[in-house]
Amino acid sequence: MRHFTHVDQFEPKAFLDLAKRGLYLKENPGDVKQNGLSVVNMFYESSTRTKVSFELAERKMAFHVMNFDVSTSSVNKGESLYDSVLTMKAIGMDVAVIRHQNSEFYKNLCDIGISIVNGGSGSDEHPSQCLLDLMTILEQFEDVRGLKLAIVGDLKHSRVASSNARLLHKLGVELYFCGPEKYFSESYAQYGTFAKLDDIIETLDVVMMLRLQLERHKKNHTFTEAQYLREYGLNNERYQRMKDKAIIMHPAPVNRDVEIQSELVECEKSRIVKQIENGVYARMAILEWVKG
Ligand code: CP
């Protein structure tokens, strides 16, 4: 039984192959394998993109799809995640796609007898986002090795940054981390260098912006939104200094005019909408891989 829980479970080439499979399915949608398995989507944290694209991928692959509504479930009576997943297995589910606030939620679920797919765990991992991000980079650059990529913003709270740092470092990407220095930590230093975006923007191939995750911040900010955009965000002035073929990424949802100037969200260099589009095919590749 296979579980898709964290990027380090894959050798770099295997993850790259999965991204290429996602791109293949995008070009050849008729080649998707149909099946009669059952999948349940269990989102304990809010989601638009991940939840809807997993569900569309599941329906395109002819899964029986169930959506577990946490707000009306027996979670309200104190049922643990383990017992809810055990229940899903007993009911007959084959795969559970789970988003949860606990970074390690999947660790005690993998022996229940149902395939676990991580749809985002705390501030630590978002492996399906990482896969669609890699697909998006591969659409622009044939080889990721040696690319210069900066992950910019709320590093401390971002599972997208964390998964991408682990994976892209292994693939030979030259990584930089930018934004408020207090959000940079030793856990990132092992993968790349802290820098001011202004000092490196002309050299970058990929500028990966992060959402300021206000819901995970424990205390009030010492900056206003306008100050954040001016000091750390991607504004028009910085955009003008980017290389011709450089691209902008952002996992979304976007705080417009906070981490990125609103009109840049859909500008020529932006791949933000493309990332969302690729999410469906990334999740098809994941579900196909999980089935084995
Ligand atoms: N990027 C991402 O995970 O978006 P959602 O929270 O809307 O799923």
mmCIF file of C-alpha atoms and ligand atoms in Angstrom:
data_model
loop_
_atom_site.group_PDB
_atom_site.id
_atom_site.type_symbol
_atom_site.label_atom_id
_atom_site.label_comp_id
_atom_site.label_asym_id
_atom_site.label_seq_id
_atom_site.Cartn_x
_atom_site.Cartn_y
_atom_site.Cartn_z
ATOM 1 C CA MET A 1 0.000 0.000 0.000
ATOM 2 C CA ARG A 2 1.363 3.414 -0.989
ATOM 3 C CA HIS A 3 1.097 6.717 0.864
ATOM 4 C CA PHE A 4 1.950 10.162 -0.541
ATOM 5 C CA THR A 5 2.908 12.075 2.580
ATOM 6 C CA HIS A 6 6.181 14.025 2.240
ATOM 7 C CA VAL A 7 8.691 14.923 -0.472
ATOM 8 C CA ASP A 8 11.619 13.168 1.211
ATOM 9 C CA GLN A 9 9.945 9.784 0.724
ATOM 10 C CA PHE A 10 10.966 10.097 -2.953
ATOM 11 C CA GLU A 11 14.351 9.915 -4.600
ATOM 12 C CA PRO A 12 14.734 13.162 -6.596
ATOM 13 C CA LYS A 13 14.446 11.349 -9.937
ATOM 14 C CA ALA A 14 11.254 9.591 -8.861
ATOM 15 C CA PHE A 15 9.651 12.931 -7.942
ATOM 16 C CA LEU A 16 10.843 14.398 -11.248
ATOM 17 C CA ASP A 17 9.313 11.421 -13.074
ATOM 18 C CA LEU A 18 6.019 12.003 -11.253
ATOM 19 C CA ALA A 19 6.055 15.657 -12.390
ATOM 20 C CA LYS A 20 6.721 14.512 -15.961
ATOM 21 C CA ARG A 21 3.822 12.075 -15.670
ATOM 22 C CA GLY A 22 1.594 14.971 -14.593
ATOM 23 C CA LEU A 23 2.691 16.950 -17.654
ATOM 24 C CA TYR A 24 2.055 13.886 -19.846
ATOM 25 C CA LEU A 25 -1.495 13.558 -18.479
ATOM 26 C CA LYS A 26 -2.043 17.253 -19.196
ATOM 27 C CA GLU A 27 -1.125 16.688 -22.852
ATOM 28 C CA ASN A 28 -2.865 13.281 -23.095
ATOM 29 C CA PRO A 29 -5.969 13.435 -20.899
ATOM 30 C CA GLY A 30 -7.435 10.383 -22.651
ATOM 31 C CA ASP A 31 -4.640 8.212 -21.260
ATOM 32 C CA VAL A 32 -5.759 8.521 -17.649
ATOM 33 C CA LYS A 33 -6.475 5.155 -16.079
ATOM 34 C CA GLN A 34 -10.057 4.685 -14.902
ATOM 35 C CA ASN A 35 -10.840 2.759 -11.736
ATOM 36 C CA GLY A 36 -13.644 2.006 -9.330
ATOM 37 C CA LEU A 37 -11.810 2.730 -6.092
ATOM 38 C CA SER A 38 -13.268 4.949 -3.376
ATOM 39 C CA VAL A 39 -11.608 8.119 -2.110
ATOM 40 C CA VAL A 40 -12.563 10.412 0.751
ATOM 41 C CA ASN A 41 -11.430 14.036 1.033
ATOM 42 C CA MET A 42 -10.927 15.090 4.661
ATOM 43 C CA PHE A 43 -10.019 18.777 4.970
ATOM 44 C CA TYR A 44 -9.560 19.929 8.570
ATOM 45 C CA GLU A 45 -8.197 23.258 7.292
ATOM 46 C CA SER A 46 -9.706 25.532 4.652
ATOM 47 C CA SER A 47 -8.844 24.976 1.014
ATOM 48 C CA THR A 48 -10.039 26.028 -2.411
ATOM 49 C CA ARG A 49 -7.409 24.869 -4.924
ATOM 50 C CA THR A 50 -6.206 21.645 -3.318
ATOM 51 C CA LYS A 51 -9.665 20.375 -2.421
ATOM 52 C CA VAL A 52 -11.363 21.169 -5.715
ATOM 53 C CA SER A 53 -8.479 19.982 -7.899
ATOM 54 C CA PHE A 54 -8.165 16.710 -5.998
ATOM 55 C CA GLU A 55 -11.889 16.188 -6.384
ATOM 56 C CA LEU A 56 -11.815 16.943 -10.106
ATOM 57 C CA ALA A 57 -8.801 14.645 -10.572
ATOM 58 C CA GLU A 58 -10.641 11.893 -8.679
ATOM 59 C CA ARG A 59 -13.779 12.272 -10.815
ATOM 60 C CA LYS A 60 -11.757 12.304 -14.049
ATOM 61 C CA MET A 61 -10.231 8.998 -12.872
ATOM 62 C CA ALA A 62 -13.674 7.534 -12.058
ATOM 63 C CA PHE A 63 -13.093 7.186 -8.330
ATOM 64 C CA HIS A 64 -16.150 7.013 -6.079
ATOM 65 C CA VAL A 65 -15.715 10.360 -4.340
ATOM 66 C CA MET A 66 -16.856 11.174 -0.814
ATOM 67 C CA ASN A 67 -16.298 14.482 0.959
ATOM 68 C CA PHE A 68 -15.965 14.314 4.730
ATOM 69 C CA ASP A 69 -17.464 17.519 6.161
ATOM 70 C CA VAL A 70 -15.454 18.141 9.302
ATOM 71 C CA SER A 71 -17.850 20.831 10.551
ATOM 72 C CA THR A 72 -20.859 18.450 10.720
ATOM 73 C CA SER A 73 -18.958 15.264 11.543
ATOM 74 C CA SER A 74 -18.345 13.442 14.808
ATOM 75 C CA VAL A 75 -15.136 15.439 15.138
ATOM 76 C CA ASN A 76 -17.523 17.771 16.999
ATOM 77 C CA LYS A 77 -18.063 14.960 19.526
ATOM 78 C CA GLY A 78 -14.324 14.614 20.066
ATOM 79 C CA GLU A 79 -13.527 11.879 17.541
ATOM 80 C CA SER A 80 -9.806 11.751 16.817
ATOM 81 C CA LEU A 81 -8.299 11.866 13.330
ATOM 82 C CA TYR A 82 -7.128 8.280 13.789
ATOM 83 C CA ASP A 83 -10.659 7.077 14.622
ATOM 84 C CA SER A 84 -12.193 9.054 11.753
ATOM 85 C CA VAL A 85 -9.744 7.492 9.277
ATOM 86 C CA LEU A 86 -10.306 4.029 10.804
ATOM 87 C CA THR A 87 -14.016 4.620 10.235
ATOM 88 C CA MET A 88 -13.429 5.610 6.607
ATOM 89 C CA LYS A 89 -11.458 2.402 6.089
ATOM 90 C CA ALA A 90 -14.246 0.311 7.665
ATOM 91 C CA ILE A 91 -16.846 1.972 5.450
ATOM 92 C CA GLY A 92 -14.824 0.886 2.418
ATOM 93 C CA MET A 93 -12.648 3.823 1.396
ATOM 94 C CA ASP A 94 -9.389 2.982 -0.385
ATOM 95 C CA VAL A 95 -7.728 6.405 -0.304
ATOM 96 C CA ALA A 96 -7.979 9.366 2.107
ATOM 97 C CA VAL A 97 -6.794 12.815 1.009
ATOM 98 C CA ILE A 98 -6.217 14.750 4.224
ATOM 99 C CA ARG A 99 -5.315 18.328 5.092
ATOM 100 C CA HIS A 100 -4.618 18.853 8.768
ATOM 101 C CA GLN A 101 -3.075 21.466 11.035
ATOM 102 C CA ASN A 102 -0.786 18.866 12.640
ATOM 103 C CA SER A 103 2.567 18.676 10.798
ATOM 104 C CA GLU A 104 2.868 14.970 11.535
ATOM 105 C CA PHE A 105 -0.765 13.937 11.209
ATOM 106 C CA TYR A 106 -0.040 11.089 8.802
ATOM 107 C CA LYS A 107 2.521 9.283 10.932
ATOM 108 C CA ASN A 108 0.092 7.107 12.893
ATOM 109 C CA LEU A 109 -2.342 6.605 9.991
ATOM 110 C CA CYS A 110 -0.182 4.639 7.584
ATOM 111 C CA ASP A 111 -0.903 1.208 9.102
ATOM 112 C CA ILE A 112 -4.699 1.522 9.088
ATOM 113 C CA GLY A 113 -4.986 -0.063 5.657
ATOM 114 C CA ILE A 114 -6.064 2.952 3.601
ATOM 115 C CA SER A 115 -3.736 5.011 1.367
ATOM 116 C CA ILE A 116 -2.989 8.409 2.886
ATOM 117 C CA VAL A 117 -2.421 11.433 0.642
ATOM 118 C CA ASN A 118 -1.156 14.595 2.304
ATOM 119 C CA GLY A 119 -3.124 17.634 1.163
ATOM 120 C CA GLY A 120 -1.107 19.928 3.444
ATOM 121 C CA SER A 121 0.209 19.319 6.955
ATOM 122 C CA GLY A 122 0.649 22.232 9.356
ATOM 123 C CA SER A 123 3.561 24.474 8.378
ATOM 124 C CA ASP A 124 5.701 21.529 7.309
ATOM 125 C CA GLU A 125 4.644 19.804 4.084
ATOM 126 C CA HIS A 126 2.530 20.414 0.996
ATOM 127 C CA PRO A 127 3.885 17.743 -1.344
ATOM 128 C CA SER A 128 1.139 17.944 -3.977
ATOM 129 C CA GLN A 129 1.738 21.716 -4.269
ATOM 130 C CA CYS A 130 5.445 20.968 -4.617
ATOM 131 C CA LEU A 131 4.678 18.584 -7.493
ATOM 132 C CA LEU A 132 2.547 21.098 -9.387
ATOM 133 C CA ASP A 133 5.202 23.759 -8.766
ATOM 134 C CA LEU A 134 7.847 21.490 -10.264
ATOM 135 C CA MET A 135 5.595 20.829 -13.274
ATOM 136 C CA THR A 136 5.197 24.584 -13.745
ATOM 137 C CA ILE A 137 8.966 25.155 -13.597
ATOM 138 C CA LEU A 138 9.553 22.301 -16.065
ATOM 139 C CA GLU A 139 7.125 23.905 -18.512
ATOM 140 C CA GLN A 140 9.388 26.962 -18.613
ATOM 141 C CA PHE A 141 12.841 25.429 -18.198
ATOM 142 C CA GLU A 142 13.839 22.034 -19.564
ATOM 143 C CA ASP A 143 16.345 21.363 -16.797
ATOM 144 C CA VAL A 144 15.950 22.582 -13.242
ATOM 145 C CA ARG A 145 19.586 21.941 -12.269
ATOM 146 C CA GLY A 146 21.454 25.225 -11.834
ATOM 147 C CA LEU A 147 18.346 27.423 -11.940
ATOM 148 C CA LYS A 148 18.405 30.331 -9.484
ATOM 149 C CA LEU A 149 15.187 30.383 -7.477
ATOM 150 C CA ALA A 150 14.202 32.621 -4.560
ATOM 151 C CA ILE A 151 11.456 31.710 -2.096
ATOM 152 C CA VAL A 152 10.205 35.032 -0.768
ATOM 153 C CA GLY A 153 8.145 35.985 2.257
ATOM 154 C CA ASP A 154 6.564 34.180 5.178
ATOM 155 C CA LEU A 155 9.052 31.295 5.291
ATOM 156 C CA LYS A 156 8.313 30.454 8.901
ATOM 157 C CA HIS A 157 4.679 29.514 8.378
ATOM 158 C CA SER A 158 4.827 28.123 4.844
ATOM 159 C CA ARG A 159 4.546 24.409 4.150
ATOM 160 C CA VAL A 160 4.928 25.257 0.454
ATOM 161 C CA ALA A 161 8.343 26.807 1.142
ATOM 162 C CA SER A 162 9.350 23.906 3.314
ATOM 163 C CA SER A 163 8.474 21.170 0.792
ATOM 164 C CA ASN A 164 9.939 23.113 -2.135
ATOM 165 C CA ALA A 165 13.197 23.857 -0.295
ATOM 166 C CA ARG A 166 13.729 20.156 0.453
ATOM 167 C CA LEU A 167 12.905 18.974 -3.038
ATOM 168 C CA LEU A 168 14.458 21.698 -5.179
ATOM 169 C CA HIS A 169 17.735 21.575 -3.243
ATOM 170 C CA LYS A 170 17.974 17.854 -4.013
ATOM 171 C CA LEU A 171 17.320 18.571 -7.694
ATOM 172 C CA GLY A 172 20.290 20.954 -7.864
ATOM 173 C CA VAL A 173 18.405 24.270 -7.874
ATOM 174 C CA GLU A 174 20.400 27.197 -6.434
ATOM 175 C CA LEU A 175 18.115 28.397 -3.666
ATOM 176 C CA TYR A 176 17.787 31.814 -2.028
ATOM 177 C CA PHE A 177 15.450 32.808 0.765
ATOM 178 C CA CYS A 178 14.168 36.385 1.034
ATOM 179 C CA GLY A 179 11.718 38.351 3.149
ATOM 180 C CA PRO A 180 11.711 39.290 6.832
ATOM 181 C CA GLU A 181 14.893 37.814 8.306
ATOM 182 C CA LYS A 182 13.001 36.718 11.435
ATOM 183 C CA TYR A 183 11.146 34.176 9.257
ATOM 184 C CA PHE A 184 14.403 32.570 8.092
ATOM 185 C CA SER A 185 15.792 29.728 10.195
ATOM 186 C CA GLU A 186 18.442 27.013 10.349
ATOM 187 C CA SER A 187 15.997 24.596 8.780
ATOM 188 C CA TYR A 188 16.246 26.676 5.577
ATOM 189 C CA ALA A 189 19.967 27.500 5.854
ATOM 190 C CA GLN A 190 20.823 23.886 5.011
ATOM 191 C CA TYR A 191 19.207 24.333 1.576
ATOM 192 C CA GLY A 192 20.265 27.828 0.508
ATOM 193 C CA THR A 193 21.268 31.383 1.311
ATOM 194 C CA PHE A 194 19.369 34.239 2.895
ATOM 195 C CA ALA A 195 19.442 37.366 0.713
ATOM 196 C CA LYS A 196 17.658 40.647 0.153
ATOM 197 C CA LEU A 197 15.416 40.347 -2.902
ATOM 198 C CA ASP A 198 16.696 43.714 -4.115
ATOM 199 C CA ASP A 199 20.261 42.387 -4.200
ATOM 200 C CA ILE A 200 19.505 39.327 -6.368
ATOM 201 C CA ILE A 201 16.340 40.006 -8.368
ATOM 202 C CA GLU A 202 18.246 40.560 -11.657
ATOM 203 C CA THR A 203 19.898 37.130 -11.386
ATOM 204 C CA LEU A 204 16.837 34.984 -10.638
ATOM 205 C CA ASP A 205 15.105 32.533 -12.969
ATOM 206 C CA VAL A 206 12.179 31.931 -10.634
ATOM 207 C CA VAL A 207 10.676 34.243 -8.017
ATOM 208 C CA MET A 208 8.423 32.147 -5.784
ATOM 209 C CA MET A 209 6.326 34.456 -3.617
ATOM 210 C CA LEU A 210 4.615 33.215 -0.458
ATOM 211 C CA ARG A 211 1.347 34.229 1.114
ATOM 212 C CA LEU A 212 1.641 36.112 4.384
ATOM 213 C CA GLN A 213 -0.180 33.548 6.549
ATOM 214 C CA LEU A 214 -1.919 35.890 8.941
ATOM 215 C CA GLU A 215 -4.004 33.054 10.419
ATOM 216 C CA ARG A 216 -0.824 31.378 11.732
ATOM 217 C CA HIS A 217 0.692 34.546 13.222
ATOM 218 C CA LYS A 218 0.433 34.650 16.988
ATOM 219 C CA LYS A 219 0.796 38.384 17.471
ATOM 220 C CA ASN A 220 0.176 41.584 15.596
ATOM 221 C CA HIS A 221 2.592 42.695 12.909
ATOM 222 C CA THR A 222 5.173 45.366 13.252
ATOM 223 C CA PHE A 223 4.482 46.402 9.647
ATOM 224 C CA THR A 224 1.504 47.564 7.612
ATOM 225 C CA GLU A 225 0.520 45.861 4.346
ATOM 226 C CA ALA A 226 1.965 48.760 2.355
ATOM 227 C CA GLN A 227 5.251 48.522 4.264
ATOM 228 C CA TYR A 228 5.418 44.762 3.668
ATOM 229 C CA LEU A 229 4.956 45.217 -0.095
ATOM 230 C CA ARG A 230 7.546 47.984 -0.186
ATOM 231 C CA GLU A 231 10.176 46.122 1.843
ATOM 232 C CA TYR A 232 9.665 42.471 0.912
ATOM 233 C CA GLY A 233 7.018 42.136 -1.788
ATOM 234 C CA LEU A 234 7.105 41.905 -5.551
ATOM 235 C CA ASN A 235 6.185 45.350 -6.810
ATOM 236 C CA ASN A 236 6.410 46.931 -10.255
ATOM 237 C CA GLU A 237 9.860 48.360 -9.618
ATOM 238 C CA ARG A 238 11.302 44.921 -8.811
ATOM 239 C CA TYR A 239 9.351 43.314 -11.656
ATOM 240 C CA GLN A 240 11.046 45.628 -14.167
ATOM 241 C CA ARG A 241 14.428 44.321 -13.004
ATOM 242 C CA MET A 242 13.631 40.631 -13.571
ATOM 243 C CA LYS A 243 15.324 38.677 -16.388
ATOM 244 C CA ASP A 244 13.384 38.360 -19.661
ATOM 245 C CA LYS A 245 12.668 34.652 -19.226
ATOM 246 C CA ALA A 246 12.229 34.691 -15.457
ATOM 247 C CA ILE A 247 8.880 33.617 -14.026
ATOM 248 C CA ILE A 248 6.798 34.505 -10.981
ATOM 249 C CA MET A 249 5.117 31.816 -8.903
ATOM 250 C CA HIS A 250 2.796 31.918 -5.900
ATOM 251 C CA PRO A 251 0.838 28.974 -4.446
ATOM 252 C CA ALA A 252 -2.240 31.194 -3.849
ATOM 253 C CA PRO A 253 -4.483 32.337 -2.351
ATOM 254 C CA VAL A 254 -2.809 35.690 -2.934
ATOM 255 C CA ASN A 255 -2.926 38.702 -0.633
ATOM 256 C CA ARG A 256 -3.023 41.248 -3.426
ATOM 257 C CA ASP A 257 -0.944 44.349 -2.719
ATOM 258 C CA VAL A 258 0.688 42.672 0.292
ATOM 259 C CA GLU A 259 3.236 40.108 -0.957
ATOM 260 C CA ILE A 260 2.624 40.945 -4.629
ATOM 261 C CA GLN A 261 1.318 44.015 -6.393
ATOM 262 C CA SER A 262 -2.175 43.226 -7.640
ATOM 263 C CA GLU A 263 -1.561 43.792 -11.374
ATOM 264 C CA LEU A 264 1.406 41.372 -11.339
ATOM 265 C CA VAL A 265 -0.786 38.385 -10.428
ATOM 266 C CA GLU A 266 -1.778 37.936 -14.085
ATOM 267 C CA CYS A 267 1.189 39.635 -15.771
ATOM 268 C CA GLU A 268 3.260 38.105 -18.588
ATOM 269 C CA LYS A 269 5.847 36.520 -16.312
ATOM 270 C CA SER A 270 3.299 35.207 -13.833
ATOM 271 C CA ARG A 271 2.629 31.469 -13.754
ATOM 272 C CA ILE A 272 0.191 31.703 -10.830
ATOM 273 C CA VAL A 273 -2.888 30.696 -12.827
ATOM 274 C CA LYS A 274 -0.833 28.022 -14.628
ATOM 275 C CA GLN A 275 0.100 26.552 -11.226
ATOM 276 C CA ILE A 276 -3.582 26.213 -10.340
ATOM 277 C CA GLU A 277 -4.290 24.580 -13.716
ATOM 278 C CA ASN A 278 -1.391 22.141 -13.245
ATOM 279 C CA GLY A 279 -2.770 21.170 -9.838
ATOM 280 C CA VAL A 280 -5.415 18.936 -11.405
ATOM 281 C CA TYR A 281 -2.838 16.941 -13.401
ATOM 282 C CA ALA A 282 -0.377 16.778 -10.517
ATOM 283 C CA ARG A 283 -3.112 15.256 -8.370
ATOM 284 C CA MET A 284 -4.067 12.799 -11.107
ATOM 285 C CA ALA A 285 -0.423 11.672 -11.250
ATOM 286 C CA ILE A 286 -0.380 11.318 -7.450
ATOM 287 C CA LEU A 287 -3.573 9.259 -7.328
ATOM 288 C CA GLU A 288 -2.319 7.075 -10.162
ATOM 289 C CA TRP A 289 0.974 6.535 -8.279
ATOM 290 C CA VAL A 290 -0.801 5.790 -5.001
ATOM 291 C CA LYS A 291 -2.870 3.082 -6.676
ATOM 292 C CA GLY A 292 0.386 1.510 -7.844
HETATM 293 N N1 CP B 1 -2.193 26.530 -2.642
HETATM 294 C C1 CP B 1 -3.131 25.947 -1.857
HETATM 295 O O1 CP B 1 -2.857 24.964 -1.133
HETATM 296 O O2 CP B 1 -4.340 26.536 -1.922
HETATM 297 P P1 CP B 1 -5.620 26.090 -1.077
HETATM 298 O O3 CP B 1 -5.301 26.382 0.373
HETATM 299 O O4 CP B 1 -6.753 26.918 -1.591
HETATM 300 O O5 CP B 1 -5.819 24.622 -1.268
#
